[in-house]
Short mmCIF file of C-alpha atoms in Angstrom, two decimals:
data_model
loop_
_atom_site.label_atom_id
_atom_site.label_comp_id
_atom_site.label_asym_id
_atom_site.label_seq_id
_atom_site.Cartn_x
_atom_site.Cartn_y
_atom_site.Cartn_z
CA MET M 1458 61.00 27.36 46.09
CA ALA M 1459 62.98 31.28 46.62
CA ALA M 1460 66.41 29.86 46.90
CA LEU M 1461 65.54 28.48 43.10
CA ASP M 1462 63.84 31.49 42.57
CA LYS M 1463 60.74 30.33 41.83
CA GLN M 1464 57.54 32.26 42.15
CA PHE M 1465 56.59 30.88 45.57
CA ALA M 1466 52.56 30.00 45.36
CA PRO M 1467 51.98 27.09 47.25
CA GLN M 1468 49.97 25.58 45.52
CA LEU M 1469 52.29 25.02 43.27
CA PHE M 1470 54.93 23.62 46.28
CA PRO M 1471 53.22 19.71 45.86
CA ASP M 1472 54.28 19.70 42.22
CA THR M 1473 57.44 21.30 42.38
CA ILE M 1474 59.15 19.20 45.29
CA ALA M 1475 57.71 15.93 43.33
CA SER M 1476 59.74 17.61 40.76
CA LEU M 1477 63.00 17.64 42.84
CA LYS M 1478 62.98 14.22 45.05
CA PRO M 1479 65.36 12.95 42.86
CA ILE M 1480 67.76 16.38 42.98
CA PHE M 1481 67.25 16.62 47.43
CA PHE M 1482 67.03 12.56 48.19
CA MET M 1483 63.49 13.09 49.92
CA PRO M 1484 60.93 10.88 50.46
CA ASP M 1485 59.15 9.77 48.07
CA TYR M 1486 56.13 10.60 49.49
CA ILE M 1487 57.25 13.95 50.28
CA ASP M 1488 55.02 15.34 48.02
CA ASP M 1489 52.49 13.13 49.06
CA LEU M 1490 52.57 14.91 52.26
CA ALA M 1491 52.50 19.42 50.46
CA ARG M 1492 49.15 18.09 49.17
CA LEU M 1493 47.86 17.31 52.49
CA GLU M 1494 48.94 19.66 54.42
CA TRP M 1495 47.98 22.38 51.57
CA VAL M 1496 44.55 20.79 52.01
CA TRP M 1497 44.75 20.57 55.64
CA HIS M 1498 45.59 24.41 55.62
CA GLN M 1499 43.25 25.42 52.92
CA THR M 1500 40.38 24.68 55.19
CA LYS M 1501 41.53 24.94 58.36
CA THR M 1502 41.31 28.46 56.86
CA LYS M 1503 38.48 29.13 54.45
CA ASN M 1504 35.61 29.17 56.13
CA ALA M 1505 33.53 26.83 53.16
CA LEU M 1506 29.94 24.96 55.40
CA PRO M 1507 27.11 26.41 54.34
CA ASP M 1508 24.52 28.97 55.88
CA GLU M 1509 21.49 26.78 55.62
CA PRO M 1510 20.37 23.50 55.49
CA PRO M 1511 20.71 21.13 51.64
CA GLU M 1512 17.52 19.93 50.40
CA LYS M 1513 18.99 16.09 50.13
CA LEU M 1514 21.66 14.50 50.89
CA VAL M 1515 24.44 15.99 49.94
CA VAL M 1516 28.67 15.64 50.46
CA ASN M 1517 30.00 18.57 52.93
CA PRO M 1518 31.24 21.30 50.80
CA THR M 1519 33.86 21.08 52.62
CA LEU M 1520 35.63 18.02 52.44
CA THR M 1521 38.17 17.02 50.07
CA LEU M 1522 39.08 13.73 48.89
CA ILE M 1523 42.79 13.04 47.39
CA PRO M 1524 44.02 10.41 45.96
CA VAL M 1525 47.47 9.15 47.39
CA ASN M 1526 50.23 6.71 46.62
CA TRP M 1527 51.11 6.09 50.35
CA LYS M 1528 49.01 4.44 53.50
CA ASN M 1529 49.73 6.33 56.62
CA MET M 1530 49.66 9.82 55.60
CA ALA M 1531 46.69 11.78 56.71
CA ASN M 1532 48.51 10.48 60.13
CA LEU M 1533 51.58 12.04 59.35
CA VAL M 1534 49.77 15.10 58.84
CA GLU M 1535 47.66 15.28 62.04
CA ALA M 1536 49.39 13.00 64.67
CA PRO M 1537 52.71 15.18 65.31
CA MET M 1538 49.64 18.46 66.73
CA ASN M 1539 48.40 15.70 68.74
CA GLY M 1540 51.45 14.78 69.82
CA ARG M 1541 51.18 11.32 69.35
CA VAL M 1542 54.07 9.35 67.72
CA CYS M 1543 53.02 8.84 63.20
CA ALA M 1544 52.92 5.42 61.75
CA GLU M 1545 55.86 4.73 58.57
CA PRO M 1546 53.76 5.49 55.15
CA GLU M 1547 54.12 2.58 52.86
CA ALA M 1548 53.64 2.65 49.58
CA SER M 1549 50.09 2.00 48.91
CA LYS M 1550 47.05 3.72 46.42
CA GLY M 1551 44.62 5.66 48.11
CA HIS M 1552 42.50 8.16 49.65
CA VAL M 1553 42.87 10.41 51.75
CA ILE M 1554 39.66 12.87 53.61
CA ILE M 1555 39.75 15.99 55.15
CA TRP M 1556 36.44 17.94 56.69
CA HIS M 1557 35.31 20.77 58.87
CA HIS M 1558 32.36 18.88 60.73
CA PRO M 1559 29.25 21.42 60.81
CA GLU M 1560 28.36 20.35 64.40
CA THR M 1561 31.52 20.06 66.43
CA LYS M 1562 33.20 22.56 63.72
CA GLY M 1563 36.17 20.15 63.99
CA PHE M 1564 38.72 19.74 61.75
CA HIS M 1565 39.38 16.05 60.60
CA ILE M 1566 41.78 14.30 58.02
CA ARG M 1567 41.93 10.51 57.49
CA ASP M 1568 42.69 7.52 55.60
CA ALA M 1569 39.37 7.09 53.57
CA THR M 1570 37.20 3.51 53.86
CA ASP M 1571 35.93 1.97 50.86
CA ILE M 1572 32.38 2.79 53.57
CA ASP M 1573 33.86 5.98 53.37
CA LEU M 1574 33.86 5.60 49.43
CA LEU M 1575 30.61 4.19 49.04
CA ALA M 1576 28.67 6.75 51.04
CA LEU M 1577 30.48 9.76 48.96
CA LYS M 1578 28.83 7.75 45.72
CA ILE M 1579 25.89 6.49 47.04
CA SER M 1580 25.76 11.12 47.80
CA VAL M 1581 26.77 11.88 44.34
CA GLU M 1582 25.46 10.31 42.52
CA GLN M 1583 21.91 9.80 43.85
CA ILE M 1584 21.56 6.58 44.13
CA ASP M 1585 18.14 5.02 46.27
CA PRO M 1586 19.76 3.21 49.29
CA LEU M 1587 17.19 0.45 47.70
CA ASP M 1588 18.54 0.73 44.38
CA ALA M 1589 22.13 0.40 46.72
CA ALA M 1590 21.31 -2.67 48.53
CA VAL M 1591 20.33 -4.47 45.39
CA MET M 1592 23.48 -3.99 43.34
CA GLY M 1593 25.58 -4.53 46.50
CA ASN M 1594 23.58 -7.85 46.96
CA ILE M 1595 23.15 -6.41 50.86
CA PRO M 1596 20.46 -5.94 53.35
CA VAL M 1597 18.79 -2.36 52.96
CA ARG M 1598 20.15 -1.90 56.74
CA ALA M 1599 23.12 -1.66 55.52
CA ILE M 1600 23.18 0.76 53.48
CA GLN M 1601 20.89 3.20 55.66
CA THR M 1602 24.15 2.66 58.44
CA THR M 1603 26.81 3.60 56.05
CA LEU M 1604 25.14 6.98 54.62
CA LYS M 1605 24.09 7.73 59.27
CA ASN M 1606 27.70 7.36 60.57
CA ALA M 1607 28.47 8.87 57.28
CA ILE M 1608 26.34 12.17 58.61
CA LYS M 1609 27.12 12.14 62.66
CA GLN M 1610 31.04 12.03 61.29
CA GLY M 1611 30.37 15.10 58.65
CA ILE M 1612 31.20 14.17 55.46
CA LEU M 1613 27.27 14.07 53.75
CA LEU M 1614 24.91 16.41 55.14
CA SER M 1615 21.24 15.26 55.09
CA PRO M 1616 18.68 18.03 54.78
CA PRO M 1617 16.25 18.43 57.91
CA SER M 1618 13.41 16.49 59.46
CA LYS M 1619 10.15 17.66 58.40
CA ILE M 1620 8.38 16.89 61.46
CA ARG M 1621 8.56 19.81 63.17
CA ARG M 1622 6.10 21.19 65.54
CA ASP M 1623 6.95 24.52 64.61
CA VAL M 1624 5.61 24.72 61.65
CA LEU M 1625 2.25 24.57 64.01
CA PRO M 1626 0.83 27.65 65.07
CA LEU M 1627 1.69 27.11 68.50
CA PRO M 1628 3.75 29.59 70.97
CA PRO M 1629 7.43 30.80 70.39
CA PHE M 1630 9.60 28.38 70.84
CA THR M 1631 12.24 29.31 73.88
CA ASN M 1632 15.13 27.62 74.44
CA GLU M 1633 13.84 25.32 76.68
CA MET M 1634 11.93 23.56 74.56
CA GLU M 1635 14.28 23.81 71.57
CA PRO M 1636 14.20 19.82 71.52
CA PHE M 1637 10.99 19.05 71.73
CA LYS M 1638 9.90 21.12 68.57
CA SER M 1639 11.81 18.44 66.14
CA THR M 1640 12.39 14.70 65.86
CA ASP M 1641 14.40 12.45 63.14
CA MET M 1642 12.34 9.16 63.88
CA PHE M 1643 9.41 8.08 64.03
CA THR M 1644 7.68 5.24 64.47
CA LEU M 1645 5.02 3.12 63.64
CA GLN M 1646 3.00 1.40 65.73
CA TRP M 1647 1.77 -1.86 64.22
CA HIS M 1648 -0.59 -3.82 65.87
CA ILE M 1649 -0.54 -6.49 63.17
CA THR M 1650 -3.09 -8.66 64.73
CA GLN M 1651 -6.46 -9.22 67.58
CA ALA M 1652 -5.00 -12.28 68.06
CA CYS M 1653 -3.68 -12.64 72.22
CA ASP M 1654 -3.12 -15.71 74.28
CA LEU M 1655 -3.96 -12.98 77.42
CA ARG M 1656 -7.69 -11.65 78.52
CA CYS M 1657 -6.81 -8.69 80.16
CA LYS M 1658 -9.38 -6.57 82.30
CA HIS M 1659 -8.69 -3.57 80.42
CA CYS M 1660 -7.84 -4.81 77.01
CA TYR M 1661 -8.86 -1.94 74.63
CA ASP M 1662 -9.72 -3.58 72.31
CA ARG M 1663 -11.00 -7.21 71.86
CA SER M 1664 -12.66 -6.71 67.50
CA ASP M 1665 -12.68 -9.11 65.79
CA ARG M 1666 -10.52 -7.86 62.87
CA GLU M 1667 -9.30 -10.41 60.59
CA PRO M 1668 -4.27 -9.86 60.45
CA MET M 1669 -3.87 -8.71 56.94
CA PRO M 1670 -1.58 -10.75 53.73
CA TYR M 1671 1.16 -11.42 54.00
CA ASP M 1672 2.16 -9.42 51.00
CA THR M 1673 -0.66 -7.12 52.31
CA ALA M 1674 2.43 -6.30 54.51
CA LEU M 1675 5.01 -6.49 52.37
CA SER M 1676 3.45 -3.25 50.44
CA ILE M 1677 3.25 -1.45 53.91
CA LEU M 1678 6.39 -1.70 54.67
CA GLU M 1679 7.62 -0.52 51.26
CA ASP M 1680 4.65 2.84 52.20
CA PHE M 1681 6.66 3.22 54.82
CA TYR M 1682 9.76 3.41 53.61
CA ASP M 1683 8.48 5.93 51.52
CA PHE M 1684 7.15 8.17 54.51
CA CYS M 1685 10.23 8.43 55.70
CA SER M 1686 12.43 8.95 52.94
CA ARG M 1687 9.77 11.51 51.90
CA MET M 1688 9.96 13.09 55.29
CA ASN M 1689 13.86 12.83 55.80
CA VAL M 1690 13.36 10.63 59.40
CA GLY M 1691 14.76 7.11 60.69
CA GLY M 1692 11.45 4.94 61.24
CA GLN M 1693 10.91 2.69 63.97
CA VAL M 1694 9.16 -0.87 63.16
CA THR M 1695 7.06 -1.69 66.87
CA PHE M 1696 4.90 -4.65 66.66
CA THR M 1697 1.85 -5.25 69.13
CA GLY M 1698 -0.87 -6.61 68.50
CA GLY M 1699 -2.66 -9.01 69.96
CA ASN M 1700 0.27 -10.37 70.70
CA PRO M 1701 2.65 -10.11 67.43
CA LEU M 1702 4.51 -13.05 68.00
CA LEU M 1703 0.77 -15.20 67.38
CA TYR M 1704 0.83 -13.72 63.99
CA PRO M 1705 1.48 -16.72 61.75
CA PRO M 1706 4.60 -15.09 59.43
CA PHE M 1707 5.98 -12.67 62.45
CA SER M 1708 9.35 -14.32 61.31
CA LYS M 1709 9.28 -13.39 58.12
CA ILE M 1710 7.71 -9.50 58.14
CA TYR M 1711 9.90 -8.96 61.80
CA GLY M 1712 12.75 -9.84 59.26
CA GLU M 1713 11.43 -8.36 56.48
CA ALA M 1714 11.10 -4.63 58.58
CA SER M 1715 14.83 -4.52 59.82
CA ASP M 1716 16.36 -5.78 55.98
CA ARG M 1717 14.36 -2.06 54.65
CA GLY M 1718 16.70 0.15 57.49
CA PHE M 1719 13.85 -0.10 60.67
CA GLY M 1720 14.67 -0.38 63.39
CA VAL M 1721 12.22 -3.23 65.85
CA ALA M 1722 11.08 -3.92 68.34
CA ILE M 1723 8.37 -5.50 70.30
CA LEU M 1724 5.30 -5.06 72.72
CA GLY M 1725 3.86 -8.70 74.03
CA ASN M 1726 3.31 -10.94 76.07
CA PRO M 1727 6.00 -13.58 77.54
CA THR M 1728 7.56 -15.64 74.86
CA PRO M 1729 9.62 -19.31 74.59
CA LYS M 1730 12.67 -18.06 75.27
CA ASP M 1731 13.45 -20.49 71.42
CA GLN M 1732 10.93 -18.38 69.77
CA ILE M 1733 13.19 -15.03 70.56
CA GLU M 1734 16.43 -16.60 69.61
CA LYS M 1735 15.21 -17.01 66.12
CA LEU M 1736 14.04 -13.64 66.21
CA VAL M 1737 17.48 -12.20 67.29
CA GLU M 1738 19.44 -14.54 64.76
CA ILE M 1739 17.76 -12.09 62.69
CA VAL M 1740 18.67 -8.78 64.37
CA LYS M 1741 18.05 -7.92 68.00
CA PRO M 1742 15.29 -6.25 69.06
CA LEU M 1743 15.58 -2.48 70.45
CA PHE M 1744 13.82 -2.88 73.19
CA PHE M 1745 10.96 -5.63 74.00
CA GLN M 1746 8.57 -4.34 76.23
CA ILE M 1747 6.10 -6.67 78.41
CA SER M 1748 2.87 -5.09 80.75
CA LEU M 1749 3.00 -5.66 84.69
CA GLU M 1750 -0.46 -4.05 86.24
CA GLY M 1751 0.78 -4.34 89.96
CA LEU M 1752 2.56 -6.29 92.91
CA GLU M 1753 1.14 -10.05 91.57
CA ASP M 1754 -2.22 -11.16 93.32
CA HIS M 1755 -3.28 -7.23 91.52
CA ASN M 1756 -2.17 -8.39 88.29
CA ASP M 1757 -2.90 -11.84 88.14
CA TYR M 1758 -5.65 -10.89 88.10
CA ILE M 1759 -6.24 -8.10 85.53
CA ARG M 1760 -3.93 -10.28 83.28
CA GLY M 1761 -4.45 -14.22 84.65
CA PRO M 1762 -2.86 -16.48 86.76
CA GLY M 1763 0.84 -17.63 86.81
CA HIS M 1764 0.92 -14.45 84.66
CA PHE M 1765 3.62 -12.32 86.56
CA LYS M 1766 5.69 -15.11 87.76
CA ARG M 1767 5.82 -15.77 84.01
CA SER M 1768 7.18 -12.33 83.02
CA ILE M 1769 9.43 -12.19 85.77
CA ALA M 1770 10.97 -15.71 85.18
CA PHE M 1771 10.91 -13.52 80.29
CA LEU M 1772 12.71 -10.38 81.28
CA ASP M 1773 15.29 -12.73 82.84
CA HIS M 1774 16.24 -14.73 80.36
CA LEU M 1775 16.02 -11.35 77.42
CA ARG M 1776 18.99 -9.60 79.65
CA GLN M 1777 20.15 -12.83 79.79
CA MET M 1778 19.89 -12.33 76.24
CA GLY M 1779 21.18 -9.10 75.76
CA ILE M 1780 17.91 -7.72 74.81
CA SER M 1781 16.62 -3.88 76.20
CA THR M 1782 13.15 -4.98 78.68
CA MET M 1783 10.80 -2.52 79.36
CA VAL M 1784 7.61 -3.21 81.54
CA MET M 1785 4.42 -0.94 81.37
CA LEU M 1786 2.04 -1.03 84.29
CA THR M 1787 -1.84 0.77 83.25
CA LEU M 1788 -2.54 3.50 86.42
CA THR M 1789 -6.24 2.57 88.62
CA HIS M 1790 -7.75 3.90 91.10
CA ASP M 1791 -7.11 0.32 91.78
CA ASN M 1792 -2.98 0.09 91.38
CA LEU M 1793 -1.70 3.36 92.17
CA ASP M 1794 -0.10 1.66 95.98
CA GLN M 1795 1.62 -0.48 93.91
CA VAL M 1796 3.64 0.73 90.90
CA LEU M 1797 6.31 1.68 93.91
CA PRO M 1798 6.59 -0.79 95.37
CA LEU M 1799 6.37 -2.80 91.86
CA GLY M 1800 9.31 -0.67 90.94
CA GLU M 1801 11.53 -1.25 93.85
CA LEU M 1802 10.63 -5.78 93.02
CA LEU M 1803 11.82 -5.25 89.00
CA THR M 1804 15.21 -3.83 89.52
CA GLY M 1805 17.54 -6.18 88.68
CA HIS M 1806 15.09 -7.46 86.64
CA ALA M 1807 13.36 -5.35 84.17
CA ASP M 1808 15.55 -1.98 82.17
CA PHE M 1809 12.80 0.28 82.59
CA PHE M 1810 9.61 0.82 83.98
CA THR M 1811 7.00 3.48 83.96
CA PHE M 1812 3.15 3.46 83.49
CA ASN M 1813 0.32 4.78 81.16
CA ARG M 1814 -3.32 5.87 82.87
CA LEU M 1815 -6.15 3.68 82.44
CA SER M 1816 -7.65 5.14 79.05
CA THR M 1817 -11.04 3.62 79.78
CA VAL M 1818 -12.54 2.85 76.04
CA GLY M 1819 -13.28 -1.34 75.81
CA GLU M 1820 -12.79 -3.30 78.55
CA GLY M 1821 -11.07 -1.32 80.25
CA LYS M 1822 -14.85 0.63 81.38
CA ARG M 1823 -14.85 -1.66 83.62
CA LEU M 1824 -11.84 0.21 86.27
CA MET M 1825 -11.55 3.31 87.20
CA MET M 1826 -9.12 6.21 87.06
CA PRO M 1827 -7.26 6.76 90.72
CA LYS M 1828 -8.83 10.49 91.86
CA LYS M 1829 -7.03 13.28 90.44
CA GLU M 1830 -6.00 15.01 93.93
CA ARG M 1831 -4.23 11.22 94.57
CA PHE M 1832 -2.51 11.05 91.11
CA ILE M 1833 -1.88 14.39 91.59
CA ALA M 1834 0.41 13.67 94.40
CA PHE M 1835 1.57 9.74 93.49
CA LEU M 1836 2.79 11.83 90.52
CA LYS M 1837 5.13 14.23 93.11
CA GLU M 1838 6.00 10.91 94.38
CA TYR M 1839 6.98 9.21 91.77
CA GLU M 1840 8.93 11.72 90.19
CA GLU M 1841 10.92 12.45 93.58
CA ALA M 1842 11.20 8.17 93.70
CA ALA M 1843 12.50 8.44 89.44
CA GLU M 1844 15.49 10.46 90.63
CA GLN M 1845 16.74 8.12 93.13
CA SER M 1846 15.37 4.59 90.66
CA PRO M 1847 17.69 3.17 88.22
CA ILE M 1848 14.57 2.25 86.48
CA LEU M 1849 11.74 4.29 87.44
CA GLY M 1850 10.95 6.28 83.73
CA LEU M 1851 8.94 9.23 83.08
CA LYS M 1852 6.65 8.80 80.24
CA ASP M 1853 3.01 11.05 81.75
CA ASN M 1854 3.43 14.28 79.89
CA LEU M 1855 1.93 15.86 83.06
CA ILE M 1856 4.68 14.92 84.87
CA ASN M 1857 6.77 18.07 83.88
CA ILE M 1858 4.26 19.73 85.31
CA VAL M 1859 6.03 18.73 88.88
CA ARG M 1860 9.68 19.39 86.90
CA LYS M 1861 9.18 22.22 86.55
CA GLU M 1862 7.56 23.51 90.21
CA ASN M 1863 10.73 21.85 91.12
CA GLY M 1864 13.12 23.70 89.44
CA HIS M 1865 14.13 20.51 87.28
CA GLU M 1866 14.72 20.37 83.32
CA LEU M 1867 11.82 19.32 81.40
CA PHE M 1868 12.06 15.82 79.63
CA GLY M 1869 10.10 15.16 76.48
CA GLY M 1870 6.62 13.15 77.59
CA CYS M 1871 4.59 10.56 76.51
CA THR M 1872 6.30 10.39 73.19
CA GLY M 1873 9.96 12.35 72.99
CA TYR M 1874 7.99 15.61 72.23
CA GLY M 1875 5.40 16.39 74.60
CA CYS M 1876 1.84 14.05 73.13
CA GLY M 1877 3.21 12.43 70.33
CA ALA M 1878 -0.29 11.78 68.01
CA ALA M 1879 0.22 11.75 64.85
CA PHE M 1880 3.37 13.77 64.97
CA ASN M 1881 5.88 11.23 65.37
CA PHE M 1882 4.09 8.01 65.54
CA VAL M 1883 0.87 6.16 64.30
CA SER M 1884 -0.77 3.36 65.21
CA LEU M 1885 -1.50 0.85 62.46
CA LEU M 1886 -4.41 -1.36 62.85
CA PRO M 1887 -4.63 -5.45 61.41
CA ASP M 1888 -7.37 -4.11 58.68
CA GLY M 1889 -4.89 -1.50 57.46
CA GLU M 1890 -6.94 1.84 59.99
CA VAL M 1891 -4.33 4.19 60.71
CA HIS M 1892 -5.31 5.78 64.11
CA ALA M 1893 -3.54 9.13 66.30
CA CYS M 1894 -2.97 6.96 69.52
CA ARG M 1895 -3.68 3.65 69.92
CA LYS M 1896 -5.36 3.67 73.58
CA PHE M 1897 -8.73 5.74 71.77
CA PRO M 1898 -10.56 6.40 68.35
CA SER M 1899 -8.02 8.28 66.63
CA LEU M 1900 -9.23 7.58 62.88
CA ILE M 1901 -7.57 9.30 60.34
CA GLY M 1902 -7.14 7.02 58.04
CA ASN M 1903 -6.64 3.69 55.91
CA ILE M 1904 -3.15 2.55 54.46
CA ARG M 1905 -5.24 0.11 52.29
CA LYS M 1906 -6.78 3.45 50.26
CA ASN M 1907 -3.62 6.03 51.23
CA SER M 1908 -0.36 6.32 51.28
CA LEU M 1909 0.63 6.93 54.77
CA PHE M 1910 2.61 10.43 53.44
CA GLU M 1911 -0.96 11.24 52.73
CA ILE M 1912 -2.53 10.17 55.65
CA TYR M 1913 -0.56 12.24 58.19
CA HIS M 1914 -1.15 15.37 56.13
CA SER M 1915 -4.69 14.79 55.93
CA ASP M 1916 -6.26 17.55 58.12
CA LEU M 1917 -7.57 15.20 60.23
CA ALA M 1918 -4.53 14.26 61.71
CA LYS M 1919 -3.15 17.86 61.31
CA LYS M 1920 -5.81 18.60 64.21
CA TYR M 1921 -4.91 15.68 65.95
CA ARG M 1922 -0.56 17.22 65.70
CA MET M 1923 -2.42 19.95 66.90
CA GLY M 1924 -4.17 18.47 70.63
CA SER M 1925 -6.18 20.44 72.70
CA ASP M 1926 -7.27 24.88 71.63
CA ALA M 1927 -6.84 24.85 75.68
CA CYS M 1928 -3.33 24.32 75.44
CA LEU M 1929 -2.15 25.92 72.55
CA ASN M 1930 -0.90 28.92 74.13
CA CYS M 1931 0.81 27.05 77.15
CA ASP M 1932 4.09 27.22 77.93
CA LEU M 1933 4.88 23.54 77.85
CA ASN M 1934 2.76 22.99 74.99
CA ALA M 1935 5.35 21.40 73.36
CA ALA M 1936 6.71 18.85 75.75
CA CYS M 1937 3.19 17.91 77.36
CA ARG M 1938 -0.23 18.91 75.90
CA GLY M 1939 -1.53 16.56 78.36
CA CYS M 1940 -3.17 12.79 76.54
CA LEU M 1941 -6.17 13.11 74.41
CA ALA M 1942 -7.02 9.13 75.55
CA ILE M 1943 -7.80 10.91 78.66
CA THR M 1944 -9.55 14.26 77.58
CA HIS M 1945 -12.25 11.48 75.47
CA SER M 1946 -12.08 9.18 78.36
CA HIS M 1947 -13.76 11.64 80.25
CA GLY M 1948 -16.26 12.28 77.04
CA LEU M 1949 -14.68 15.66 76.42
CA ASN M 1950 -13.87 16.66 72.97
CA VAL M 1951 -10.01 15.84 72.45
CA PHE M 1952 -9.94 19.26 70.06
CA LYS M 1953 -11.26 21.84 72.64
CA ASP M 1954 -10.45 20.01 76.29
CA MET M 1955 -7.49 19.74 78.18
CA ASP M 1956 -6.38 16.85 80.47
CA PRO M 1957 -9.35 16.36 83.57
CA PHE M 1958 -5.96 15.28 85.04
CA CYS M 1959 -3.54 18.92 83.95
CA PHE M 1960 -2.72 20.71 87.21
CA TYR M 1961 -0.68 23.57 86.01
CA GLN M 1962 -0.78 27.09 86.83
CA ALA M 1963 1.70 29.45 84.80
#
């Protein structure tokens, strides 16, 4: 441009060079290349990332969508800088996207796919994913996956989750506690039926609750979708019971939950392989969890003759199908010494094994909790063993006390965020009752009378989220707060008293 005595303005270069192509016998794609290099330069030299997160789903303000007449143009810009050989440009109309990732701070350029363009269209036109799914005649989960991938890549920016601990009057969050203050996933633990093929001696609830009609169950999925949208979180439906597979239209509601973009998981009992195969044809569950209560003799005393062998065979079937397997044990006075041996036995059969402490409600009143001193000693043994085991998982909140004493990194406790009661999960019963936690009576509403959004924001739900007053000033609060069900089991006030097994000394 200087040689031609033209005003040198970089943004004019692409158009100028396009006019000079016939004169200087330059490649036909040269002006496309010039446009991309100019935008690439502009993106890397101007900091256009927003200072605050958006209030709704938006396109990354640094992103530029450039129409091009040639394929492989993005590679022509980016590949040489990384020492790679780039493919030859091919005549074909399309688009290239260039953007600055808000999280990784990296700069990206590539050909835009149809999926990218769909994500951009949904965001720019503020199309509800449900409507987009109807327009495209595809499941909502496909739209949700498209948007999630675009957010992960930094093409779209999403508003932050509204499920946050820092909106509560808790101690200031230290860097150690920062990961536990907010979640982008909410779990609906749906006890869809009371029907069960077992009669376990520690069952929390054998009350007679009618299973809800299928149409009502569908409306609950719509309500849950609305809740997740308004709270800016993803949703997971964990089906349980009783035995959820005994709910007559289970496969239909399971499929409907998946079609709406929810992750689906199952807490159930050993099930015939053909039933699981039919579910996998719909969608593979995130995991399938069963329960064992110790080694064979003790387990079968609690859960019924032959249950242990059926469970091991079932776990093996699940693993052969590529389904993640989890085993949960209810910790009592009688099986505490069997936990680690069972963990060794399950290695190779299950992917994850852990325990919950016994809550003495329902049939559980007939069993005994371990003594506090023995429980503390057990926690220390368990935490040490978990460091070496491929399947022993950390769940009980009080393990964080042991980890703190040992100088280990804290973990997320029971639900990934300490006690998650009415925080990042609720339990829904067949009759519509919503409880903060299924392990003890903690009614916060009924979904047949109020929406989940209204129930979640009720004063009672907020009280359960806060936990005990006794834990408010503890520096482990965000990752712990003990277990409300255990506090209740000791006849204490869950809103005022701490977990009686707590042994933390700040």
